[in-house]
Amino acid sequence: MNTTAQNKEIVTKVYDCLNNRNTEPLKDIIADDYAGIRNERGYQGFLNATQPVIEAFPDVHWNIEDIIAEGDKVVVRWQWTGTNTNPFQHFAATGKAMTNTAIAIYEIRDGKIHHAWMQTDRLGFLQQLGVVDADITAPQAKR
């Protein structure tokens, strides 16, 4: 298996671990010097970033829709679905089924993830939580 195929397999395993709620194997995948999207560090930092989503959406499931690799980078387009049955950060639980989408880029060296960048649909997420109005048309434009 070539390196890009191995790198895709590593990233796919991350989502499998999250979906199965078995994060122990991630200790072998997340590098000690891992830096996440909010500068989370290492395995524990990775867990600290993902755990709030899993707690607020206990049935959350990530689906990889596209995965592309070149060199030491793997790009994933994913969608998760879940039911918001517990508070998320300082927002009350809604009981609503929700979806979120993102594109994530992972840097992999020596079989471990060293860095991650991610762009999510935050506006859509906040609208589904009911925090932001679904109609964001400027008041002047509504006339």
PDB file of C-alpha atoms in Angstrom:
ATOM      1  CA  MET A   1       0.000   0.000   0.000  1.00  0.00           C
ATOM      2  CA  ASN A   2       1.391   3.426  -0.893  1.00  0.00           C
ATOM      3  CA  THR A   3       1.741   6.306   1.552  1.00  0.00           C
ATOM      4  CA  THR A   4      -1.322   8.245   0.372  1.00  0.00           C
ATOM      5  CA  ALA A   5      -3.488   5.141   0.751  1.00  0.00           C
ATOM      6  CA  GLN A   6      -2.033   4.569   4.234  1.00  0.00           C
ATOM      7  CA  ASN A   7      -2.707   8.194   5.162  1.00  0.00           C
ATOM      8  CA  LYS A   8      -6.333   7.873   4.019  1.00  0.00           C
ATOM      9  CA  GLU A   9      -6.639   4.740   6.131  1.00  0.00           C
ATOM     10  CA  ILE A  10      -5.317   6.598   9.200  1.00  0.00           C
ATOM     11  CA  VAL A  11      -7.859   9.401   8.814  1.00  0.00           C
ATOM     12  CA  THR A  12     -10.693   6.956   8.149  1.00  0.00           C
ATOM     13  CA  LYS A  13      -9.743   5.158  11.367  1.00  0.00           C
ATOM     14  CA  VAL A  14     -10.165   8.418  13.315  1.00  0.00           C
ATOM     15  CA  TYR A  15     -13.795   8.693  12.221  1.00  0.00           C
ATOM     16  CA  ASP A  16     -14.380   4.977  12.838  1.00  0.00           C
ATOM     17  CA  CYS A  17     -13.079   5.428  16.391  1.00  0.00           C
ATOM     18  CA  LEU A  18     -15.311   8.459  16.959  1.00  0.00           C
ATOM     19  CA  ASN A  19     -18.363   6.689  15.529  1.00  0.00           C
ATOM     20  CA  ASN A  20     -17.723   3.621  17.693  1.00  0.00           C
ATOM     21  CA  ARG A  21     -16.943   5.737  20.790  1.00  0.00           C
ATOM     22  CA  ASN A  22     -13.631   3.906  21.109  1.00  0.00           C
ATOM     23  CA  THR A  23     -10.961   6.585  21.334  1.00  0.00           C
ATOM     24  CA  GLU A  24      -8.221   4.378  22.795  1.00  0.00           C
ATOM     25  CA  PRO A  25      -6.728   3.529  19.339  1.00  0.00           C
ATOM     26  CA  LEU A  26      -6.364   7.269  18.694  1.00  0.00           C
ATOM     27  CA  LYS A  27      -3.436   7.312  21.134  1.00  0.00           C
ATOM     28  CA  ASP A  28      -1.458   5.575  18.383  1.00  0.00           C
ATOM     29  CA  ILE A  29      -2.727   7.916  15.648  1.00  0.00           C
ATOM     30  CA  ILE A  30      -2.618  11.401  17.203  1.00  0.00           C
ATOM     31  CA  ALA A  31       0.976  12.658  17.508  1.00  0.00           C
ATOM     32  CA  ASP A  32       2.250  14.086  20.784  1.00  0.00           C
ATOM     33  CA  ASP A  33       2.869  17.405  18.997  1.00  0.00           C
ATOM     34  CA  TYR A  34      -0.583  17.379  17.348  1.00  0.00           C
ATOM     35  CA  ALA A  35      -2.046  20.873  16.932  1.00  0.00           C
ATOM     36  CA  GLY A  36      -5.769  21.159  16.272  1.00  0.00           C
ATOM     37  CA  ILE A  37      -8.010  23.892  14.938  1.00  0.00           C
ATOM     38  CA  ARG A  38      -8.021  25.818  18.227  1.00  0.00           C
ATOM     39  CA  ASN A  39      -4.412  24.888  18.968  1.00  0.00           C
ATOM     40  CA  GLU A  40      -5.421  21.837  21.017  1.00  0.00           C
ATOM     41  CA  ARG A  41      -2.350  19.742  21.715  1.00  0.00           C
ATOM     42  CA  GLY A  42      -1.782  16.004  21.541  1.00  0.00           C
ATOM     43  CA  TYR A  43      -4.221  13.156  22.075  1.00  0.00           C
ATOM     44  CA  GLN A  44      -5.917  14.808  25.058  1.00  0.00           C
ATOM     45  CA  GLY A  45      -6.331  18.055  23.140  1.00  0.00           C
ATOM     46  CA  PHE A  46      -7.972  16.146  20.289  1.00  0.00           C
ATOM     47  CA  LEU A  47     -10.389  14.526  22.748  1.00  0.00           C
ATOM     48  CA  ASN A  48     -11.118  17.861  24.436  1.00  0.00           C
ATOM     49  CA  ALA A  49     -12.155  19.265  21.052  1.00  0.00           C
ATOM     50  CA  THR A  50     -14.406  16.359  20.042  1.00  0.00           C
ATOM     51  CA  GLN A  51     -15.916  15.398  23.399  1.00  0.00           C
ATOM     52  CA  PRO A  52     -18.349  18.356  23.653  1.00  0.00           C
ATOM     53  CA  VAL A  53     -19.966  17.302  20.359  1.00  0.00           C
ATOM     54  CA  ILE A  54     -20.245  13.670  21.475  1.00  0.00           C
ATOM     55  CA  GLU A  55     -21.725  14.715  24.836  1.00  0.00           C
ATOM     56  CA  ALA A  56     -24.263  17.132  23.316  1.00  0.00           C
ATOM     57  CA  PHE A  57     -25.158  14.759  20.462  1.00  0.00           C
ATOM     58  CA  PRO A  58     -24.788  11.245  21.952  1.00  0.00           C
ATOM     59  CA  ASP A  59     -25.911   9.565  18.720  1.00  0.00           C
ATOM     60  CA  VAL A  60     -23.613  11.662  16.497  1.00  0.00           C
ATOM     61  CA  HIS A  61     -22.285   9.793  13.495  1.00  0.00           C
ATOM     62  CA  TRP A  62     -19.682  11.103  11.055  1.00  0.00           C
ATOM     63  CA  ASN A  63     -19.998  10.090   7.414  1.00  0.00           C
ATOM     64  CA  ILE A  64     -17.000  10.644   5.149  1.00  0.00           C
ATOM     65  CA  GLU A  65     -18.384  11.851   1.836  1.00  0.00           C
ATOM     66  CA  ASP A  66     -15.038  12.462   0.099  1.00  0.00           C
ATOM     67  CA  ILE A  67     -11.431  11.721   1.012  1.00  0.00           C
ATOM     68  CA  ILE A  68      -8.451  12.898  -1.030  1.00  0.00           C
ATOM     69  CA  ALA A  69      -4.755  12.502  -0.249  1.00  0.00           C
ATOM     70  CA  GLU A  70      -1.602  13.974  -1.689  1.00  0.00           C
ATOM     71  CA  GLY A  71       1.825  13.984  -0.089  1.00  0.00           C
ATOM     72  CA  ASP A  72       1.465  14.341   3.680  1.00  0.00           C
ATOM     73  CA  LYS A  73      -2.060  15.837   3.522  1.00  0.00           C
ATOM     74  CA  VAL A  74      -5.469  14.165   3.632  1.00  0.00           C
ATOM     75  CA  VAL A  75      -8.615  16.189   2.912  1.00  0.00           C
ATOM     76  CA  VAL A  76     -11.988  14.935   4.096  1.00  0.00           C
ATOM     77  CA  ARG A  77     -15.448  16.289   3.359  1.00  0.00           C
ATOM     78  CA  TRP A  78     -17.782  14.930   6.003  1.00  0.00           C
ATOM     79  CA  GLN A  79     -21.279  15.289   7.338  1.00  0.00           C
ATOM     80  CA  TRP A  80     -22.382  14.340  10.794  1.00  0.00           C
ATOM     81  CA  THR A  81     -25.895  13.754  12.018  1.00  0.00           C
ATOM     82  CA  GLY A  82     -27.020  13.650  15.613  1.00  0.00           C
ATOM     83  CA  THR A  83     -29.740  14.562  18.085  1.00  0.00           C
ATOM     84  CA  ASN A  84     -29.054  17.449  20.454  1.00  0.00           C
ATOM     85  CA  THR A  85     -30.174  15.875  23.741  1.00  0.00           C
ATOM     86  CA  ASN A  86     -27.652  17.586  26.057  1.00  0.00           C
ATOM     87  CA  PRO A  87     -26.389  21.166  26.310  1.00  0.00           C
ATOM     88  CA  PHE A  88     -23.703  22.208  23.848  1.00  0.00           C
ATOM     89  CA  GLN A  89     -21.270  24.656  25.386  1.00  0.00           C
ATOM     90  CA  HIS A  90     -23.616  27.240  26.941  1.00  0.00           C
ATOM     91  CA  PHE A  91     -26.609  26.461  24.691  1.00  0.00           C
ATOM     92  CA  ALA A  92     -29.541  24.436  26.028  1.00  0.00           C
ATOM     93  CA  ALA A  93     -30.417  21.107  24.445  1.00  0.00           C
ATOM     94  CA  THR A  94     -33.034  21.379  21.700  1.00  0.00           C
ATOM     95  CA  GLY A  95     -33.983  17.733  21.233  1.00  0.00           C
ATOM     96  CA  LYS A  96     -33.646  18.360  17.490  1.00  0.00           C
ATOM     97  CA  ALA A  97     -31.985  16.097  14.952  1.00  0.00           C
ATOM     98  CA  MET A  98     -29.238  18.107  13.317  1.00  0.00           C
ATOM     99  CA  THR A  99     -26.584  17.840  10.644  1.00  0.00           C
ATOM    100  CA  ASN A 100     -23.282  19.598  10.207  1.00  0.00           C
ATOM    101  CA  THR A 101     -20.797  19.579   7.369  1.00  0.00           C
ATOM    102  CA  ALA A 102     -17.098  20.320   7.201  1.00  0.00           C
ATOM    103  CA  ILE A 103     -13.948  20.044   5.209  1.00  0.00           C
ATOM    104  CA  ALA A 104     -10.942  18.965   7.251  1.00  0.00           C
ATOM    105  CA  ILE A 105      -7.295  18.802   6.279  1.00  0.00           C
ATOM    106  CA  TYR A 106      -4.926  16.529   8.177  1.00  0.00           C
ATOM    107  CA  GLU A 107      -1.131  16.558   8.044  1.00  0.00           C
ATOM    108  CA  ILE A 108       0.314  13.089   8.537  1.00  0.00           C
ATOM    109  CA  ARG A 109       3.932  12.169   9.135  1.00  0.00           C
ATOM    110  CA  ASP A 110       5.343   8.814  10.183  1.00  0.00           C
ATOM    111  CA  GLY A 111       1.855   7.312  10.453  1.00  0.00           C
ATOM    112  CA  LYS A 112       0.513   9.942  12.874  1.00  0.00           C
ATOM    113  CA  ILE A 113      -1.656  13.038  12.582  1.00  0.00           C
ATOM    114  CA  HIS A 114       0.391  16.106  13.483  1.00  0.00           C
ATOM    115  CA  HIS A 115      -1.944  18.922  12.473  1.00  0.00           C
ATOM    116  CA  ALA A 116      -5.587  19.493  11.572  1.00  0.00           C
ATOM    117  CA  TRP A 117      -7.446  22.395   9.987  1.00  0.00           C
ATOM    118  CA  MET A 118     -11.220  22.475   9.612  1.00  0.00           C
ATOM    119  CA  GLN A 119     -13.931  24.663   8.118  1.00  0.00           C
ATOM    120  CA  THR A 120     -17.459  23.892   9.274  1.00  0.00           C
ATOM    121  CA  ASP A 121     -20.878  25.325   8.491  1.00  0.00           C
ATOM    122  CA  ARG A 122     -21.082  27.251  11.758  1.00  0.00           C
ATOM    123  CA  LEU A 123     -23.946  29.458  10.604  1.00  0.00           C
ATOM    124  CA  GLY A 124     -26.082  26.451   9.673  1.00  0.00           C
ATOM    125  CA  PHE A 125     -25.171  24.781  12.964  1.00  0.00           C
ATOM    126  CA  LEU A 126     -26.189  27.844  15.011  1.00  0.00           C
ATOM    127  CA  GLN A 127     -29.406  28.191  13.005  1.00  0.00           C
ATOM    128  CA  GLN A 128     -30.309  24.570  13.749  1.00  0.00           C
ATOM    129  CA  LEU A 129     -29.598  25.170  17.449  1.00  0.00           C
ATOM    130  CA  GLY A 130     -32.001  28.117  17.244  1.00  0.00           C
ATOM    131  CA  VAL A 131     -29.300  30.566  18.340  1.00  0.00           C
ATOM    132  CA  VAL A 132     -29.316  32.462  15.036  1.00  0.00           C
ATOM    133  CA  ASP A 133     -32.469  33.253  13.100  1.00  0.00           C
ATOM    134  CA  ALA A 134     -32.935  31.079  10.025  1.00  0.00           C
ATOM    135  CA  ASP A 135     -33.755  34.225   8.025  1.00  0.00           C
ATOM    136  CA  ILE A 136     -30.605  36.333   8.152  1.00  0.00           C
ATOM    137  CA  THR A 137     -31.741  38.809   5.501  1.00  0.00           C
ATOM    138  CA  ALA A 138     -30.775  42.335   6.484  1.00  0.00           C
ATOM    139  CA  PRO A 139     -33.789  44.353   7.763  1.00  0.00           C
ATOM    140  CA  GLN A 140     -33.496  46.867   4.875  1.00  0.00           C
ATOM    141  CA  ALA A 141     -33.577  44.038   2.324  1.00  0.00           C
ATOM    142  CA  LYS A 142     -36.855  42.667   3.729  1.00  0.00           C
ATOM    143  CA  ARG A 143     -38.872  45.677   2.565  1.00  0.00           C
TER     144      ARG A 143
END
